[in-house]
Amino acid sequence: MASKGKGSNPTGVDSKLRSPRSVLSAKSLAIVGASERGRWPAQIYNNLRTHGYDGRIFLVNPRQKEVFGERCYPTLRDLPEQVEHAAVIVPAAGVPGVLEDAEAAGVLTATIYSAAMGDGDDPESKKRGAWLKDFLSRSKLRISGPNCMGYFSYREKLFAYPNADLCTVPAGPVGVVFQSGGNLQFFMQVAADRGMRFSYGISTGNEPDIGLDDFLDYMVEDPETRQIVMFIEGIRRPQAFMAAAAKALAAGKPIIAIKTGQSHAGQEAAKSHTGAIAGDFAAYLAMCDRYGIVNCRNMDDMVETALAFQTKRRPKGPRIGFVTTSGGTVDLLFDYMESENAVLPAFSPQTAAALKPLIQEGISPKNPLDVGIPSTNEAAATWCK
């Protein structure tokens, strides 16, 4: 979505969406900081080579002539050809020099993995953050991160995240965008074990440039992504985020989200972790209501909700039906439903009549439906249908 430009933006808020295409679908990339001893660069290199990434890979490390049996170049300026993306896995103090090299070499995008690039309270981190802000104001290079763990692009086999197990999950329809890199892999592993399948899994980090809203917009445009799951610490560009959320709503792509920062302690933790300002939680909930975002209370709820939306059938309203074999469970369900202000519609006379021959004699068909204990395996199989 194109920006209207500063002249037509009376609020002065940056609402321009930036494309992360060459982050998530790069046809060539360089691993800067390539090392057989470094766990993250070694894992990412192995992910790419083992799981079928068919783009060109270049290794960069001024202290090495060869890594993993392949030639290693001193800097990005020394590569024999231009690359689309650079995975920058070097200490924070070395990041500015790498980005200057990337700009000079015509690299389109870079992911910065290291922290201490503006986050936290360390004065040196603050200086580097100020430098990065100035660099972005004069550079054509687009930045993902810093202070992130990278990403998974499943159809592209571009696994630039230091986790091998999740690379084996088949591609699917769920795009995942987390501002917390560690929580990303925990959520995805639990969800994958339950049958969830992913198009993308992205950790966004500090977001001085490409951020939550940009990845959301990209996945709304992606025809293979049918829903988006998000872990939100803070929304840095509300106008851009709402523009992307509006597109998701219009496209019929559900957004399932969880947001930290309900408590003061949570707000402070988010600010120190990635520099995100948590914002007013009530305003966030109002935004969710406006754009159809399903806000979850905890990660378990988010897994279950996303699994429900992974199917092609969509809920047509807030009406819920339950089937159980226990009258005690019915009692509990009534209590749970009341606490959630959920709707339990009564069965129509036609539905009740159709159910009666299928349930235990003496039980009246009502919602929640106690069918009793099945008398035979055939009866149990009929209920399962």
XYZ file of C-alpha atoms in Angstrom:
385
model
C 0.000 0.000 0.000
C 1.516 3.304 -1.014
C 1.970 6.106 1.473
C 0.177 9.392 0.849
C 3.392 11.187 1.752
C 4.206 13.586 4.570
C 2.529 16.496 2.860
C -0.887 14.814 3.035
C -0.426 13.306 6.497
C -1.468 15.943 9.054
C -0.597 13.696 12.016
C 3.014 13.221 10.895
C 2.684 9.490 11.613
C 4.611 7.129 9.343
C 1.920 4.911 7.843
C 3.841 3.681 4.793
C 4.001 -0.091 4.476
C 7.378 -1.565 3.480
C 7.636 -4.786 1.515
C 9.613 -7.633 3.145
C 9.553 -9.674 -0.070
C 13.316 -10.006 -0.387
C 13.527 -11.003 3.280
C 11.057 -13.868 3.005
C 11.643 -15.007 -0.581
C 15.218 -14.020 -1.391
C 16.702 -15.818 -4.401
C 20.190 -15.279 -3.004
C 21.587 -14.480 0.421
C 24.788 -14.008 2.352
C 25.422 -15.263 5.868
C 27.595 -12.579 7.445
C 29.449 -13.992 10.433
C 29.551 -17.479 8.931
C 31.344 -19.795 11.311
C 31.436 -23.491 12.058
C 31.771 -22.683 15.755
C 28.929 -20.170 15.938
C 25.697 -22.027 16.724
C 23.262 -19.674 14.971
C 25.128 -19.203 11.670
C 26.000 -22.913 11.560
C 22.407 -23.953 12.214
C 20.995 -21.561 9.628
C 23.524 -22.684 7.013
C 22.654 -26.330 7.694
C 18.931 -25.552 7.536
C 19.320 -24.011 4.097
C 21.543 -26.735 2.693
C 19.645 -29.655 4.244
C 16.043 -28.669 3.578
C 16.088 -27.666 -0.056
C 16.688 -23.922 -0.362
C 17.547 -23.523 -4.044
C 18.883 -19.978 -3.975
C 22.530 -18.967 -3.995
C 24.305 -18.833 -0.620
C 27.461 -16.831 0.061
C 29.494 -16.935 3.269
C 31.134 -13.830 4.728
C 33.723 -13.686 7.502
C 36.967 -11.636 7.324
C 38.737 -14.125 9.600
C 38.007 -17.213 7.514
C 39.057 -18.301 4.039
C 36.754 -21.319 4.016
C 33.710 -22.353 6.095
C 31.750 -25.622 5.736
C 34.067 -26.502 2.874
C 32.973 -23.433 0.906
C 34.792 -20.236 0.039
C 34.330 -17.439 2.548
C 34.557 -13.766 1.519
C 35.970 -10.951 3.686
C 33.014 -8.561 3.249
C 29.810 -8.142 1.292
C 31.691 -5.787 -1.038
C 33.892 -8.706 -2.082
C 31.090 -11.002 -3.276
C 31.274 -11.964 -6.962
C 27.645 -10.937 -7.517
C 24.893 -8.926 -5.891
C 22.729 -10.758 -3.347
C 19.178 -9.917 -2.360
C 19.429 -10.520 1.375
C 22.035 -10.590 4.132
C 21.649 -12.525 7.380
C 23.809 -10.399 9.698
C 24.884 -12.601 12.607
C 27.702 -10.571 14.139
C 28.147 -8.782 17.495
C 26.345 -5.452 17.757
C 29.559 -3.419 17.520
C 30.222 -4.902 14.074
C 26.741 -4.271 12.642
C 27.278 -0.677 11.385
C 30.245 -1.686 9.223
C 28.323 -4.630 7.780
C 25.341 -2.447 6.905
C 27.566 0.114 5.189
C 29.049 -2.752 3.174
C 25.574 -4.044 2.343
C 24.495 -0.620 1.109
C 27.583 -0.315 -1.066
C 27.134 -3.841 -2.459
C 23.521 -3.233 -3.483
C 21.988 -5.710 -1.026
C 18.220 -5.173 -0.893
C 17.429 -6.257 2.664
C 19.207 -7.444 5.797
C 18.146 -9.224 8.957
C 20.097 -8.139 12.040
C 20.099 -10.840 14.690
C 22.107 -9.167 17.459
C 20.593 -7.195 20.310
C 22.053 -4.000 21.838
C 21.110 -1.971 18.776
C 18.916 0.532 20.597
C 17.157 -1.773 23.065
C 17.797 -1.791 26.817
C 19.427 0.944 28.905
C 23.087 0.532 27.945
C 24.488 3.838 26.588
C 26.402 2.035 23.821
C 23.217 0.296 22.714
C 21.460 3.658 22.608
C 24.269 5.112 20.466
C 24.031 2.223 18.023
C 20.247 2.630 17.903
C 20.651 6.325 17.053
C 23.203 5.430 14.377
C 20.815 2.858 12.872
C 17.988 5.384 12.758
C 20.224 7.846 10.909
C 21.477 5.115 8.558
C 17.936 4.103 7.628
C 17.041 7.727 6.872
C 19.723 7.858 4.165
C 19.839 4.273 2.939
C 17.882 2.244 0.414
C 18.638 -0.909 2.404
C 15.621 -2.289 4.284
C 16.168 -3.845 7.714
C 14.429 -6.666 9.604
C 15.317 -6.931 13.298
C 17.589 -6.191 15.117
C 17.307 -8.292 18.286
C 15.488 -11.105 16.522
C 15.954 -14.804 15.730
C 15.123 -14.709 12.043
C 12.335 -16.470 10.193
C 10.979 -19.540 8.399
C 9.659 -19.320 4.825
C 8.148 -22.741 4.258
C 7.309 -22.827 0.571
C 10.581 -21.101 -0.297
C 12.576 -23.450 2.001
C 14.251 -20.324 3.343
C 14.872 -21.332 6.961
C 16.873 -18.462 8.459
C 16.026 -19.277 12.082
C 18.360 -21.356 14.333
C 15.986 -24.290 14.824
C 16.261 -27.510 12.815
C 13.162 -29.376 13.992
C 10.655 -26.822 12.695
C 12.188 -26.986 9.207
C 10.691 -30.460 8.756
C 7.080 -29.296 9.221
C 5.154 -29.346 5.905
C 4.056 -26.013 4.461
C 0.516 -24.850 5.186
C -1.873 -21.890 5.467
C -0.919 -20.219 8.786
C 1.380 -17.190 8.866
C 2.961 -16.481 12.257
C 4.485 -13.115 13.238
C 5.964 -12.703 16.725
C 7.795 -9.789 18.244
C 9.305 -12.344 20.622
C 11.803 -14.593 18.846
C 12.007 -17.188 21.613
C 8.251 -17.541 21.992
C 7.943 -18.000 18.233
C 9.613 -21.408 18.222
C 7.800 -22.568 21.356
C 4.410 -21.672 19.885
C 5.191 -23.159 16.496
C 6.481 -26.439 17.936
C 3.418 -26.955 20.146
C 1.086 -25.953 17.309
C 2.918 -28.161 14.784
C 2.611 -31.143 17.131
C -1.156 -30.493 17.108
C -1.293 -30.431 13.306
C -0.857 -26.753 12.459
C 0.973 -26.020 9.220
C 2.726 -22.771 8.371
C 3.429 -20.503 5.426
C 5.774 -18.248 7.405
C 7.122 -17.950 10.929
C 8.730 -14.566 11.595
C 10.394 -12.895 14.583
C 10.473 -9.126 14.112
C 12.660 -7.848 16.966
C 13.052 -4.110 17.552
C 11.462 -2.994 14.243
C 13.161 0.321 13.451
C 12.292 -0.354 9.812
C 10.357 -3.427 8.574
C 7.885 -4.319 11.299
C 4.782 -6.137 12.414
C 2.480 -4.219 10.077
C 4.669 -4.860 7.015
C 4.794 -8.622 7.574
C 1.049 -8.653 8.253
C 0.362 -6.826 4.993
C 2.659 -9.190 3.072
C 0.808 -12.251 4.356
C -2.580 -10.725 3.587
C -1.350 -10.390 -0.006
C 0.049 -13.941 -0.037
C -2.551 -16.289 -1.598
C -1.225 -19.323 0.322
C -1.657 -17.716 3.751
C -5.242 -17.997 4.993
C -4.840 -16.775 8.579
C -2.265 -14.824 10.591
C -1.205 -15.465 14.193
C 0.551 -12.638 16.057
C 2.388 -12.112 19.353
C 2.318 -8.368 20.014
C 4.365 -6.484 22.581
C 3.678 -3.060 21.132
C 2.345 -1.542 17.908
C 4.843 1.083 16.805
C 2.906 2.373 13.774
C -0.812 2.091 14.587
C -2.007 3.641 11.313
C 0.023 1.224 9.196
C -1.036 -1.721 11.351
C -4.716 -0.805 11.087
C -4.408 -0.406 7.313
C -3.021 -3.952 7.072
C -5.640 -5.290 9.501
C -8.407 -3.710 7.424
C -7.059 -5.501 4.330
C -7.044 -8.798 6.255
C -10.656 -8.281 7.313
C -11.726 -7.451 3.756
C -9.862 -10.511 2.449
C -11.523 -12.822 4.991
C -8.181 -13.732 6.588
C -8.569 -14.021 10.370
C -5.954 -12.454 12.646
C -5.438 -14.389 15.899
C -3.412 -12.395 18.418
C -2.123 -12.167 21.943
C -0.767 -8.945 23.410
C 1.419 -8.354 26.417
C 1.254 -5.183 28.459
C -1.983 -5.485 30.443
C 0.033 -4.940 33.621
C 2.506 -2.158 34.366
C 5.255 -4.737 34.863
C 4.471 -6.273 31.471
C 4.654 -2.859 29.807
C 8.045 -2.148 31.336
C 9.361 -5.586 30.345
C 8.310 -5.072 26.719
C 9.971 -1.669 26.655
C 13.286 -3.008 27.991
C 13.168 -6.133 25.813
C 12.585 -4.711 22.340
C 11.948 -1.042 23.004
C 8.250 -1.519 22.235
C 5.751 0.805 23.874
C 2.902 -1.418 25.001
C 0.253 1.294 24.723
C -3.219 1.417 26.204
C -4.672 -2.086 26.385
C -8.275 -0.886 26.194
C -7.462 0.954 22.956
C -5.886 -2.233 21.627
C -9.042 -4.232 22.426
C -11.169 -1.585 20.704
C -8.971 -1.921 17.627
C -9.416 -5.707 17.741
C -13.176 -5.263 17.823
C -13.061 -2.812 14.908
C -10.958 -5.035 12.643
C -12.172 -8.473 13.675
C -8.921 -9.465 15.409
C -9.433 -12.399 17.772
C -7.508 -11.543 20.948
C -6.493 -14.546 23.064
C -5.822 -14.561 26.799
C -2.895 -16.968 26.706
C -0.764 -19.044 24.350
C -2.820 -22.207 24.864
C -5.953 -20.366 23.762
C -4.084 -19.039 20.737
C -3.036 -22.538 19.664
C -6.600 -23.855 19.941
C -8.134 -20.841 18.210
C -5.658 -20.952 15.335
C -6.271 -24.688 14.893
C -9.999 -24.021 14.679
C -9.455 -21.356 12.012
C -7.029 -23.555 10.074
C -9.996 -25.516 8.734
C -11.786 -24.052 5.728
C -15.092 -23.812 7.601
C -15.611 -20.498 9.389
C -17.873 -19.822 12.386
C -21.114 -18.154 11.274
C -21.828 -16.603 14.656
C -21.287 -16.881 18.424
C -23.522 -19.952 18.812
C -21.872 -23.067 20.278
C -23.006 -26.670 20.556
C -21.453 -29.349 22.776
C -21.682 -33.135 22.810
C -20.580 -35.148 25.850
C -21.227 -38.476 27.576
C -21.446 -37.012 31.078
C -24.150 -35.084 32.865
C -21.485 -33.631 35.161
C -19.677 -32.214 32.154
C -22.916 -30.550 31.079
C -23.051 -28.804 34.465
C -19.484 -27.568 34.065
C -20.151 -26.373 30.523
C -23.086 -24.251 31.671
C -20.806 -22.585 34.239
C -18.008 -22.030 31.715
C -20.390 -20.588 29.143
C -21.855 -18.122 31.625
C -18.397 -16.936 32.697
C -17.501 -16.331 29.046
C -20.833 -14.704 28.124
C -21.108 -17.274 25.344
C -24.313 -18.281 23.557
C -25.813 -21.790 23.841
C -28.764 -21.923 21.452
C -31.524 -24.477 21.996
C -31.969 -27.204 19.408
C -34.782 -26.728 16.935
C -37.656 -29.248 17.221
C -36.436 -30.897 14.018
C -32.879 -31.308 15.371
C -34.142 -32.646 18.708
C -36.339 -35.188 16.925
C -33.447 -36.344 14.740
C -31.135 -36.731 17.751
C -33.494 -38.646 20.010
C -33.047 -42.088 18.375
C -29.270 -41.712 18.600
C -28.923 -41.036 22.319
C -29.458 -43.049 25.478
C -33.096 -43.714 26.305
C -34.554 -41.321 28.851
C -32.281 -38.376 28.006
C -33.853 -35.272 26.452
C -31.911 -33.756 23.528
C -30.714 -30.324 24.622
C -27.591 -28.235 24.293
C -25.063 -29.162 25.734
C -26.023 -32.633 24.556
C -25.480 -35.506 27.004
C -25.800 -38.607 24.832
C -25.235 -40.996 27.712
C -22.937 -43.994 27.642
C -22.945 -45.736 24.235
C -24.524 -49.183 24.429
C -22.516 -50.588 21.505
C -19.524 -49.703 19.355
C -21.926 -49.113 16.472
C -23.767 -46.481 18.515
C -20.488 -44.774 19.434
C -19.444 -44.737 15.772
C -22.768 -43.145 14.812
C -22.198 -40.305 17.296
C -18.677 -39.711 15.958
C -20.111 -39.076 12.481
